[in-house]
Each structure stands twice: as structure tokens, then as C-alpha cells.
Short mmCIF file of C-alpha atoms in Angstrom, two decimals:
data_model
loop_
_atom_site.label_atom_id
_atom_site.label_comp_id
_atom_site.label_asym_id
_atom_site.label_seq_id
_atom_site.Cartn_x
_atom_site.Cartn_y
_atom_site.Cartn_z
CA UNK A 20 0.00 0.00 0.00
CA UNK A 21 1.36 3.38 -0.94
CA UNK A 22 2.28 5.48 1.99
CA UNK A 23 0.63 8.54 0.92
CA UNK A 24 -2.99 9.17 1.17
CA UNK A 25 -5.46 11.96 0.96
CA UNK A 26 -8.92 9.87 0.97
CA UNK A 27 -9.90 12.45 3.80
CA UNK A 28 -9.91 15.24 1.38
CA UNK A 29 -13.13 13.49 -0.55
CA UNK A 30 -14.53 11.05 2.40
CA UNK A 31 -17.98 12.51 2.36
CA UNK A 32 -20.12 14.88 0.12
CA UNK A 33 -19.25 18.08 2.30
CA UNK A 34 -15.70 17.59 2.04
CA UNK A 35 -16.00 17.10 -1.66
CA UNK A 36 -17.75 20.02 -1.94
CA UNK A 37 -15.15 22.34 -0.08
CA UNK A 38 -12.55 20.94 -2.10
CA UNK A 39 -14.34 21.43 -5.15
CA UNK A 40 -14.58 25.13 -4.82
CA UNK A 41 -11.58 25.61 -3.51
CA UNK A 42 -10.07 24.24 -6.77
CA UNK A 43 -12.57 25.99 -9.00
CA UNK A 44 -11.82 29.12 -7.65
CA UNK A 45 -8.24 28.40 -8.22
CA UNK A 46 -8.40 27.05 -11.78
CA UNK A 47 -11.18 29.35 -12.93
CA UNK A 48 -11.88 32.36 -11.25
CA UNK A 49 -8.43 33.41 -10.47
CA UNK A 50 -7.22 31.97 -13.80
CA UNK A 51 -9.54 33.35 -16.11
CA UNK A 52 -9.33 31.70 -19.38
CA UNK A 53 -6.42 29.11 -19.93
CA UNK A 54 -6.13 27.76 -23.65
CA UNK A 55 -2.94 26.10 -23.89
CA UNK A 56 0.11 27.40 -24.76
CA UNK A 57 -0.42 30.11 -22.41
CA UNK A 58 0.96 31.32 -19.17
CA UNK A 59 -2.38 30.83 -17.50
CA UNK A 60 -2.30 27.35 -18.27
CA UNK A 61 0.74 26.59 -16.99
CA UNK A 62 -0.48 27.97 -14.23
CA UNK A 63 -3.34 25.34 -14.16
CA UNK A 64 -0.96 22.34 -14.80
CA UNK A 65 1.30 23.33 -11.95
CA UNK A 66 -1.84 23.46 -9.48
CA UNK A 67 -2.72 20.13 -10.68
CA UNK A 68 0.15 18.42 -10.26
CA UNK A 69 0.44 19.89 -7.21
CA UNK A 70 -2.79 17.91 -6.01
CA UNK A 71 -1.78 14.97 -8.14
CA UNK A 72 1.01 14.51 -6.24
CA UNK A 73 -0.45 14.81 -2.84
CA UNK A 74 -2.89 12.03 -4.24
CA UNK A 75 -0.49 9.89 -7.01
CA UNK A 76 2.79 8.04 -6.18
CA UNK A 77 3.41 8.47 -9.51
CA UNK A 78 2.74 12.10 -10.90
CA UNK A 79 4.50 14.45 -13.80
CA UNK A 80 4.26 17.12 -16.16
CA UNK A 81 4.28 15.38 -19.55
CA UNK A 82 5.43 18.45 -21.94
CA UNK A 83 4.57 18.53 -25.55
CA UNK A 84 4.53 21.15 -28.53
CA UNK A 85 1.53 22.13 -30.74
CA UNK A 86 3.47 21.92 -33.26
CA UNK A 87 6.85 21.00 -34.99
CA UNK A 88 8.80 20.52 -38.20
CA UNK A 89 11.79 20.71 -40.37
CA UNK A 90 12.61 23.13 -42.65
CA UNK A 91 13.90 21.58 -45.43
CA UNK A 92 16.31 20.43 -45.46
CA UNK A 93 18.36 18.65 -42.99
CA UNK A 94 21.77 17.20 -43.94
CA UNK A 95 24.97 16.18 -42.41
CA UNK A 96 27.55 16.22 -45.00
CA UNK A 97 30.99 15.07 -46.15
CA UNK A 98 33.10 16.83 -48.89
CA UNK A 99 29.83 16.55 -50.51
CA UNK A 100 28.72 13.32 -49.52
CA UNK A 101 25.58 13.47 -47.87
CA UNK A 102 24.46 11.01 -45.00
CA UNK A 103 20.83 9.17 -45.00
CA UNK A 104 19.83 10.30 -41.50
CA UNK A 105 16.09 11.62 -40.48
CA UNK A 106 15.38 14.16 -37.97
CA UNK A 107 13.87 13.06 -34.25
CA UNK A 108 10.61 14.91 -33.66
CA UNK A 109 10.58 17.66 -31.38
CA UNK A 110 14.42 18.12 -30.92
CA UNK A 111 15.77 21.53 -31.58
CA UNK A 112 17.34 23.06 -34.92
CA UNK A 113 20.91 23.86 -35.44
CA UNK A 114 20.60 27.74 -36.44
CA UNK A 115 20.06 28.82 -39.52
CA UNK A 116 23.96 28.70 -40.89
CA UNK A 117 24.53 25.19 -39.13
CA UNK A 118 27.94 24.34 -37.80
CA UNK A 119 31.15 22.66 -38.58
CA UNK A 120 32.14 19.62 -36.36
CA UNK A 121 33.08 16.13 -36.25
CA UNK A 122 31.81 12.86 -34.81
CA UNK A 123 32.24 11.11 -31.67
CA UNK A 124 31.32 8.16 -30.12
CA UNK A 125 29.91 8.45 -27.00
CA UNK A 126 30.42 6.89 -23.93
CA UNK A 127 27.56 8.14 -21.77
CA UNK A 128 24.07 10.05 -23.26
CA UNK A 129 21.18 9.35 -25.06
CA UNK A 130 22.67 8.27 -28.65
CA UNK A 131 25.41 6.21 -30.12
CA UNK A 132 27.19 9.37 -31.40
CA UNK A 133 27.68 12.78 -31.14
CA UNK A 134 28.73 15.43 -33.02
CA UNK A 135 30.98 18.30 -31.78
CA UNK A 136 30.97 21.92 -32.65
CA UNK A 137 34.78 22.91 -33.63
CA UNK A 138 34.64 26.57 -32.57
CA UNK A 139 32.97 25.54 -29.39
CA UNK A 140 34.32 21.82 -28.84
CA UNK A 141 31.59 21.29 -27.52
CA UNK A 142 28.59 18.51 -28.63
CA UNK A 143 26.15 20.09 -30.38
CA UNK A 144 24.09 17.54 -31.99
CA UNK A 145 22.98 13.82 -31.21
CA UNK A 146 23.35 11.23 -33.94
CA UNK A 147 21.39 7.88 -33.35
CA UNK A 148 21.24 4.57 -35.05
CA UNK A 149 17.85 2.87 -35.42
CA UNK A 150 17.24 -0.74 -35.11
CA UNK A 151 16.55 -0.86 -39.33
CA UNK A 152 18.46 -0.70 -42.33
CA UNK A 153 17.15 2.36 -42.83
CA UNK A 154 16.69 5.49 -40.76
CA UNK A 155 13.58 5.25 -38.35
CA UNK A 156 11.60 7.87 -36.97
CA UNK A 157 12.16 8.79 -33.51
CA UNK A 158 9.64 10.77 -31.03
CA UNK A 159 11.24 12.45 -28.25
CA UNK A 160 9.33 13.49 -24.65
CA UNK A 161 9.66 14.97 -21.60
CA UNK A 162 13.45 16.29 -20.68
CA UNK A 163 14.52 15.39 -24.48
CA UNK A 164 12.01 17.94 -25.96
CA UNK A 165 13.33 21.13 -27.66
CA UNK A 166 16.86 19.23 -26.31
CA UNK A 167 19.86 18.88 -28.81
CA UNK A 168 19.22 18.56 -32.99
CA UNK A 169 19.04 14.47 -32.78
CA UNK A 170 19.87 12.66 -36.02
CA UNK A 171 18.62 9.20 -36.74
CA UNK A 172 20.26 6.89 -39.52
CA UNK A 173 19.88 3.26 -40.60
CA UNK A 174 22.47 0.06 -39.58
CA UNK A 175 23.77 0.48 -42.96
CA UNK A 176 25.65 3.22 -42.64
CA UNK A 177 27.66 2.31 -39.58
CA UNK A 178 30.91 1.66 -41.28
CA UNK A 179 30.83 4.53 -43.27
CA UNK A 180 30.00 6.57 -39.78
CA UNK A 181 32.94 5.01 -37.70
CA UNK A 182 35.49 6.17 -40.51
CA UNK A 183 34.86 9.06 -40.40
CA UNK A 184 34.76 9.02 -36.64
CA UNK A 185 38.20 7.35 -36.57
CA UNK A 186 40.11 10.04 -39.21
CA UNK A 187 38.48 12.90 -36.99
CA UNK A 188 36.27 14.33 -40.18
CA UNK A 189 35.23 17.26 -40.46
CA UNK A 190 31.29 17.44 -41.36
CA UNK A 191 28.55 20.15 -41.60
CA UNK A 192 25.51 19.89 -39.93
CA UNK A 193 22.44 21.81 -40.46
CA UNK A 194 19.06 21.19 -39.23
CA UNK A 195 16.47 24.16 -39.01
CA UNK A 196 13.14 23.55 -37.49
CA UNK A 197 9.69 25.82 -36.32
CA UNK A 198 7.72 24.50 -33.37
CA UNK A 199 4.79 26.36 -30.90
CA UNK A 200 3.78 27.48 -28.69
CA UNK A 201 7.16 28.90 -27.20
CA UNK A 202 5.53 28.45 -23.88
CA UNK A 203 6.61 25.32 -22.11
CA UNK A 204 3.05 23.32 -22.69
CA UNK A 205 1.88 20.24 -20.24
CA UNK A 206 -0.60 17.21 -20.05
CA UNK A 207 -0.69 16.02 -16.26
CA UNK A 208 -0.24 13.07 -15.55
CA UNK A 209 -0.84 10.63 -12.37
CA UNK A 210 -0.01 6.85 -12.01
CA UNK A 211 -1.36 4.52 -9.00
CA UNK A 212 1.04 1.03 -9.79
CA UNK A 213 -0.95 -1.70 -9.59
CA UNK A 214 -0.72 -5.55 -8.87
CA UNK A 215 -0.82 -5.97 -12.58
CA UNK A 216 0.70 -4.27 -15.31
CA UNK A 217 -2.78 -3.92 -17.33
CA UNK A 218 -4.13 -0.25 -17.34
CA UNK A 219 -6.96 1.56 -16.88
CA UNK A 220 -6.34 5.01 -18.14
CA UNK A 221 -8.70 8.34 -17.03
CA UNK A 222 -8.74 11.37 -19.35
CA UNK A 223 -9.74 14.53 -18.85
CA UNK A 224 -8.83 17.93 -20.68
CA UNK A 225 -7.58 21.08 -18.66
CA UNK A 226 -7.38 23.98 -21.27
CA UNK A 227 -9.97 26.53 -22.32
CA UNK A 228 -11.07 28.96 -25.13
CA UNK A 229 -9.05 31.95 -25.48
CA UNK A 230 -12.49 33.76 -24.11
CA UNK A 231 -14.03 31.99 -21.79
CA UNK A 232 -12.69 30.10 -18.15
CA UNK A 233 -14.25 26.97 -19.47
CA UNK A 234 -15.70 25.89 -15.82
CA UNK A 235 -17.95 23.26 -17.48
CA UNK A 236 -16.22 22.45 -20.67
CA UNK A 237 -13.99 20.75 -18.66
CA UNK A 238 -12.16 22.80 -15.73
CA UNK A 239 -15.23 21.35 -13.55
CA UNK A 240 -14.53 17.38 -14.96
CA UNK A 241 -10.71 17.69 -14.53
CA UNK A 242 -11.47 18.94 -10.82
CA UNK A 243 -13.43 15.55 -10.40
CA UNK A 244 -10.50 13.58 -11.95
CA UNK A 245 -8.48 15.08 -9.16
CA UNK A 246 -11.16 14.15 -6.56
CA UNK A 247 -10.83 10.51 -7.94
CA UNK A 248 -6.84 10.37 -7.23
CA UNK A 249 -7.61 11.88 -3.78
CA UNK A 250 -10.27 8.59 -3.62
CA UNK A 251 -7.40 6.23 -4.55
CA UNK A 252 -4.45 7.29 -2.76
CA UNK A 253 -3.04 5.00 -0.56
CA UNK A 254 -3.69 1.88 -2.04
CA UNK A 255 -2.38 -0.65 -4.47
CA UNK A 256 -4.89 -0.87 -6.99
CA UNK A 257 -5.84 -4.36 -9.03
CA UNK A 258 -5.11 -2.32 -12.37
CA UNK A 259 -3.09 0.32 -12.67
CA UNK A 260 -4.75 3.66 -12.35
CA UNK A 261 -3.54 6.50 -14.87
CA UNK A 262 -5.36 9.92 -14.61
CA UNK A 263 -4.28 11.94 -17.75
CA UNK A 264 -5.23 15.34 -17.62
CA UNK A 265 -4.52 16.70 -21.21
CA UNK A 266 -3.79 20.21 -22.91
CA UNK A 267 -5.18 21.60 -26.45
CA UNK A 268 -8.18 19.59 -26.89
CA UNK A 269 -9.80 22.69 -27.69
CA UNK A 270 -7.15 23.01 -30.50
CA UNK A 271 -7.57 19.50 -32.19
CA UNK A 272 -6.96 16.80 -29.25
CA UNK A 273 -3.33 17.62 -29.53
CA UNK A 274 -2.34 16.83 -25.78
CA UNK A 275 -3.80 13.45 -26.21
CA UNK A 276 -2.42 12.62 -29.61
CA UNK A 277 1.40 13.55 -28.38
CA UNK A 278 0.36 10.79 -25.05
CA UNK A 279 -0.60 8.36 -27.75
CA UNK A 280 2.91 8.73 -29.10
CA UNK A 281 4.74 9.06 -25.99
CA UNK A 282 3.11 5.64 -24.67
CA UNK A 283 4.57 4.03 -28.24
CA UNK A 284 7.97 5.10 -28.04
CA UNK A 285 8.09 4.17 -24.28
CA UNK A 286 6.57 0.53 -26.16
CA UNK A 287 3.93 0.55 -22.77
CA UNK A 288 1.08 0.34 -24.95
CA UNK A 289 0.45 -2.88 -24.57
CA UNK A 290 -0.63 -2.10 -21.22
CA UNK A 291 -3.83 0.06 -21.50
CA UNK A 292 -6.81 -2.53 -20.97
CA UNK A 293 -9.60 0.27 -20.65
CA UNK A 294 -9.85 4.21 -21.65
CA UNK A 295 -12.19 6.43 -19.72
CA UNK A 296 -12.54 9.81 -21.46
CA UNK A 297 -14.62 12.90 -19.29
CA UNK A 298 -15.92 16.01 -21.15
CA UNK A 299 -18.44 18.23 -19.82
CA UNK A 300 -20.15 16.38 -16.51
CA UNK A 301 -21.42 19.36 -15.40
CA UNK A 302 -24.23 20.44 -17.73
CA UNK A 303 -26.66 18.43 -15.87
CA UNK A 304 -27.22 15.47 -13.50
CA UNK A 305 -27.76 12.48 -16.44
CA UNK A 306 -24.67 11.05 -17.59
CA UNK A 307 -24.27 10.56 -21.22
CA UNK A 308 -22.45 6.97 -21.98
CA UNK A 309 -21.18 6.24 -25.15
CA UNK A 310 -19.91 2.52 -26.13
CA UNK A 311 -20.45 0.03 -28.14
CA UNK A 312 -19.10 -2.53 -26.03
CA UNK A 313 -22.18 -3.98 -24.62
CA UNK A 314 -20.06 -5.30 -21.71
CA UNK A 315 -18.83 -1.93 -20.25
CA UNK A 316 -22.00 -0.54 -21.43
CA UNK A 317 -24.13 -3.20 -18.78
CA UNK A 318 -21.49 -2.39 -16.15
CA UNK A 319 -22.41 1.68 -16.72
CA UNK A 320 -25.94 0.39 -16.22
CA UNK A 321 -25.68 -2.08 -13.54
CA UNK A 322 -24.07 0.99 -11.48
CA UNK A 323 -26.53 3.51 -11.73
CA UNK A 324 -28.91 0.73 -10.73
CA UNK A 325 -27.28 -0.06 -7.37
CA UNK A 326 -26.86 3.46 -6.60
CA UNK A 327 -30.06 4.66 -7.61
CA UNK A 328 -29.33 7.89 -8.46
CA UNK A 329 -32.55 9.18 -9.45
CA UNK A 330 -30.86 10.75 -12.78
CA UNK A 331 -32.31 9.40 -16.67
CA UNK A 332 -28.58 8.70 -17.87
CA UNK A 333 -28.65 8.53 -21.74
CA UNK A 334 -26.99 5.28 -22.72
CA UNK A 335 -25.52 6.04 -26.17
CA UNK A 336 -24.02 2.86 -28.30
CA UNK A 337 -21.91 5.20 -30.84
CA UNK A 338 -18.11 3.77 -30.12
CA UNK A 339 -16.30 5.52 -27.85
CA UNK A 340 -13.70 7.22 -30.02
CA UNK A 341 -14.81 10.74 -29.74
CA UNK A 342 -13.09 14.08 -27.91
CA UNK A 343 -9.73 12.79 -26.70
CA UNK A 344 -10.15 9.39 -26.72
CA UNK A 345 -10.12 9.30 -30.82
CA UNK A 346 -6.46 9.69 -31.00
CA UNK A 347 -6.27 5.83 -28.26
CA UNK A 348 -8.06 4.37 -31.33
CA UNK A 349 -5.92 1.25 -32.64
CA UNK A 350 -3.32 1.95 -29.83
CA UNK A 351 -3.36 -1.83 -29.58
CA UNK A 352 -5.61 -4.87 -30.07
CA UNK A 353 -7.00 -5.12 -27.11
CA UNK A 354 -8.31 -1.56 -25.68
CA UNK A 355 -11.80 -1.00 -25.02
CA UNK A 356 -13.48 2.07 -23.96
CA UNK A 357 -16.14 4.49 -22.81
CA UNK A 358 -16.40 8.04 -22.97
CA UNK A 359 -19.11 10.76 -20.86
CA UNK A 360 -20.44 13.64 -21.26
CA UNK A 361 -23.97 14.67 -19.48
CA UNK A 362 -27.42 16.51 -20.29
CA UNK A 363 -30.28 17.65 -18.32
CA UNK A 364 -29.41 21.17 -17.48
CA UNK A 365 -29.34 24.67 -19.58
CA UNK A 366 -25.98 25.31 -18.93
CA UNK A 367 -25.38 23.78 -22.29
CA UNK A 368 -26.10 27.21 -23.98
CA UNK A 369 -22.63 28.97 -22.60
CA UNK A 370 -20.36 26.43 -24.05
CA UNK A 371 -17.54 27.94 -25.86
CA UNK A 372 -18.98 31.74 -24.45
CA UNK A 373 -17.88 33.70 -21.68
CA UNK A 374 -20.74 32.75 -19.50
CA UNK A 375 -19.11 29.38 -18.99
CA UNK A 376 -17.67 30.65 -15.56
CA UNK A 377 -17.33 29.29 -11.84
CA UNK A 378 -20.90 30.42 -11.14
CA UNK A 379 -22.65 28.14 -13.98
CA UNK A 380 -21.56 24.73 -12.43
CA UNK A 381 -24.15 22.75 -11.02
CA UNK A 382 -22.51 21.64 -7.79
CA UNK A 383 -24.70 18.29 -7.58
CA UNK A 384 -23.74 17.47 -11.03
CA UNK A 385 -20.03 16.93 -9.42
CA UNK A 386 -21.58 14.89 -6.66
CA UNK A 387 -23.42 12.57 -8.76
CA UNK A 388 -20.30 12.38 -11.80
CA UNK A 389 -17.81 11.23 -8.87
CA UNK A 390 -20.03 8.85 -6.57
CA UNK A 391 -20.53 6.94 -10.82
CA UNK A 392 -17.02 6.85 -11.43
CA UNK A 393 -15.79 5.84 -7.83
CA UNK A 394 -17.63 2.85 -8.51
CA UNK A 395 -16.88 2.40 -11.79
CA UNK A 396 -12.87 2.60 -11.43
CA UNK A 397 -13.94 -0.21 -8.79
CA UNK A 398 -15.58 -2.34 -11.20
CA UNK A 399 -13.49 -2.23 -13.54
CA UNK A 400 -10.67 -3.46 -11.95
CA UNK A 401 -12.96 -6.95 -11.39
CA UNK A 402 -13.08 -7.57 -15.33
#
């Protein structure tokens, strides 16, 4: 059992409630809007984690960019000769002139080579060998983002890399690339280990419209994510327990499609059994289940059943790929899904507007989302 644990923070309705606003006020009234790629999301993240951590034995800012590329084109040459190598996604450029250098094998760091600067003797680019023939791509994440240019070429050209390694040649090196935002952007994410390696992962987006504080769509849902940590801490779960809390879904899911990528090139994809994706609990008391596993779907069912929440949940069977969990689509073989959203109130009409503040969440709606999905983390870890 972990040693940490906050369950007193969410024991009983009140105390939810007290937290609740404390971390709405927090992430929405003080705030103001947050889109990502701002300073005022940052902000958020780092109040997240903050909570994730007190709750998670496992928790960490997961940074990603918007966007990145290469200008064309990349090239490390010699007296003409120009080396197959690709470029690793989301390193950072060269400059536009390049540099001058030659290539060393390294002892210690990230890649088989590297390449030093000769006016500042210093390495200034990675070079890496992929497992193929040819060059591979590579995705870098956390600490290696924006880090060193990183070259990648192919097991074929291994001899012709170690000559020029042993006569000290000289080669230029250029890569130029754009990327946003130029703000440091984050997912959150928290990890409970469990007795088995299979994975029940919990998303929930943080960021906001550029006008609005985006209390219900989904500063509200990512606050009850939070509250579910808090309910977890402390123990060893059957399943592992991930709670991702993701940036620029407002801007085309990007958040979650860079974790989609990260999990691949960390090859722990294998482990996510089940994806639960939150958007929007708030604008009234009837959850709004979408799957078309008929399994999970019964499970949804069976819940509200024994809890008798005196809601009219809308059981939807559309597949669950939709809002960030469409980029977890194909991930592997095996993963099966369910995503909410709710209905029943007006609050529906400020979506996207500034009127989606602090003071349109319906407090029971937060009640009623977390009591569901207490249960249902429970359940799942039975199938």
C-alpha cells in the first residue's frame, strides 16, 4: 500500500464540496481563461500536479509542442557526400547557418554518437542509429524535448559513420526547425502502480477557449479527476490507475495525440486494458455513456442501478472514439473504452462563451459524476 494518502480530502459529500470550490476558484476564477500554450495554463498544470502529487505516487508534467517541423532540409555532409539520417521529432534546430564539427562516439548520453561543434568543442548535436536498415523515426518526450538537434540513420551506414569518426572528419551539420507554442506546454499526468501491469487510463482535458474560463467544458470534470486520485491514494490498486489530464483539446486533441505517441515510443502500450474519457459532466445530473461494447455498457448500467441515483442517464451505443479518446483508437488490439459527457441542465447554452464561468456549475452534477465513477474505477478493476 502506498504510503501517501489523501482519501480524507473526498470522504464525504461536504468535504467534496469544499474541495471542489476551492479548486474551481483556483483554476477558474483566479485563472480566467487558460487555452494552452499560455501562461495561465501553466499555471493550471502546476496546481494540478500539485494535487496529483499529494494524491499519485506516480505524478508528472508530460510536456509537448503544438506543433513541430523541419525546414527543409536537414543534412549532415561530407566533402559533398551526404548522409541518410532523419530528424527526431521535437528536438531543436541547429541555427540557420549550421555548424562545422566532427563525430564522436559516446560513452555516456542518449545516442550512439555525437557530433561536436569545432569553434565551441563542444557537442552540439545527437546522432542515433535505429534498429533498421534504414533510418527510423524517432519521437522524443519529456526532458529530451526542444533538447539537442538528434539525427537518426539506418544500420547500414555504420561503417561509413565510424570512418569518419576514426580520421576525426570534419562534417557540416544543419538542421532548421519551427515549433509552438514557445511556452513550455503540459498534459498532467498521475499513475497509481498496480498488482498488474494492465491499465486503466482516465482522461480529462484542462485547457480553455481563449475567451471563456471553461468551468464546465472541462475545468469542472478535470477537478473531479483530481477528486478521484484523492479517492485512490493509498492503495495498491488491481489495475493500474492513470489519470491523464490533457492540454489543447480545444485546438484539435493535440495533448492526447502527443500521449498516444509518448506511450509508443516508451513501447507501454500494450498495457492500457480500458480508456475512460470525461468532457463536460457538469451540464446536468444524467450522464451521457457512449460505447459500443455492450459489456462496459451493462457495467455503466448495472451501477446507476445499485446506486439509484434518481438521474435518466442517456446510454448512447456510438463507439467511444470521440473528444480525446479518438487519438487511443488502434493503440493496440485489445483496448476498449467508454467516454461521458452529461445533459439535463441549460448550462449547455454557454459552451464555448464567456458565460461558462465558476458560477454556472451545477454543484450536484459533481456529486453525482464522482459517486458513478468511484464505482466504476472499482468495477473495472474486477473484469
Amino acid at each position: 500500500m502506498n504510503k501517501m494518502n489523501t482519501r480524507h480530502l473526498v470522504d464525504i459529500p461536504e468535504m467534496r464540496l469544499a474541495y471542489f470550490e476551492k479548486l474551481l476558484k483556483q483554476l477558474c476564477t483566479d485563472l480566467g481563461p487558460h487555452p494552452s500554450g499560455t501562461k495561465a495554463y501553466e499555471k493550471a498544470c502546476k496546481i494540478i500536479l500539485n494535487e496529483m502529487s499529494k494524491a499519485a505516487p506516480v505524478a508528472f508534467l508530460d510536456r509537448y509542442l503544438d506543433y513541430w517541423a523541419v525546414v527543409p532540409r536537414h543534412e549532415i555532409l561530407h566533402e559533398g557526400t551526404r548522409l541518410d539520417v532523419m530528424v527526431a521529432e521535437n528536438c531543436a534546430g541547429t541555427g540557420d547557418s549550421g555548424f562545422k564539427g566532427v563525430i564522436r562516439k559516446l560513452k555516456r548520453g542518449p545516442t550512439t554518437y555525437g557530433i561536436f561543434d569545432l569553434s565551441t568543442r563542444r557537442i552540439a548535436a545527437y546522432l542515433n542509429v535505429s534498429e533498421e536498415v534504414s533510418p527510423k523515426p524517432e519521437y522524443l518526450y519529456g526532458d529530451d524535448v526542444l533538447s539537442l538537434p538528434r539525427f537518426v540513420m539506418g544500420i547500414r551506414d555504420i561503417p561509413f559513420v565510424d570512418l569518419l569518426v576514426k580520421d576525426k572528419a570534419k562534417v557540416e551539420v544543419r538542421v532548421r526547425v519551427v515549433h509552438a507554442p514557445q511556452v513550455p506546454t503540459h498534459n498532467v499526468v498521475g499513475t497509481f502502480p498496480g498488482r498488474s501491469k494492465d491499465e486503466i487510463l482516465f482522461v480529462a482535458h484542462a485547457d480553455s477557449l481563449i475567451q471563456t474560463e471553461g468551468a464546465n467544458d472541462n475545468t469542472a470534470t478535470a477537478i473531479v479527476m483530481l477528486m478521484l486520485a484523492h479517492a485512490f491514494s493509498g492503495t495498491r490498486p488491481n489495475l493500474t490507475l492513470t489519470f491523464l489530464i490533457t492540454g489543447s483539446e480545444e485546438y484539435g486533441l493535440l495533448g492526447a495525440k502527443h500521449y498516444v505517441k509518448r506511450r509508443i515510443a516508451e513501447a507501454t502500450q500494450k498495457n492500457l486494458k480500458f480508456i475512460v474519457n470525461h468532457d463536460s459532466l457538469t451540464y446536468g445530473p444524467n450522464l451521457w455513456a457512449s460505447t459500443d461494447d455492450e459489456e462496459l455498457m451493462g457495467l455503466v448500467k448495472s451501477i446507476h442501478a445499485d446506486l439509484d441515483m434518481k438521474t435518466d442517464p442517456i446510454y448512447d451505443t456510438s463507439a467511444c472514439w470521440m473528444n480525446d479518446a479518438a487519438p487511443f483508437k488502434g493503440i493496440n488490439n485489445h483496448l476498449r473504452g467508454i467516454n461521458f459527457n452529461s445533459r439535463g441542465y441549460d448550462t449547455l447554452g454557454a459552451n464555448h462563451t464567456p458565460r461558462d464561468d465558476s458560477k454556472q456549475v451545477p454543484r450536484d452534477c459533481v456529486e453525482s459524476s464522482f459517486v458513478v465513477l468511484r464505482e466504476l474505477i472499482e468495477r473495472l478493476q474486477e473484469m
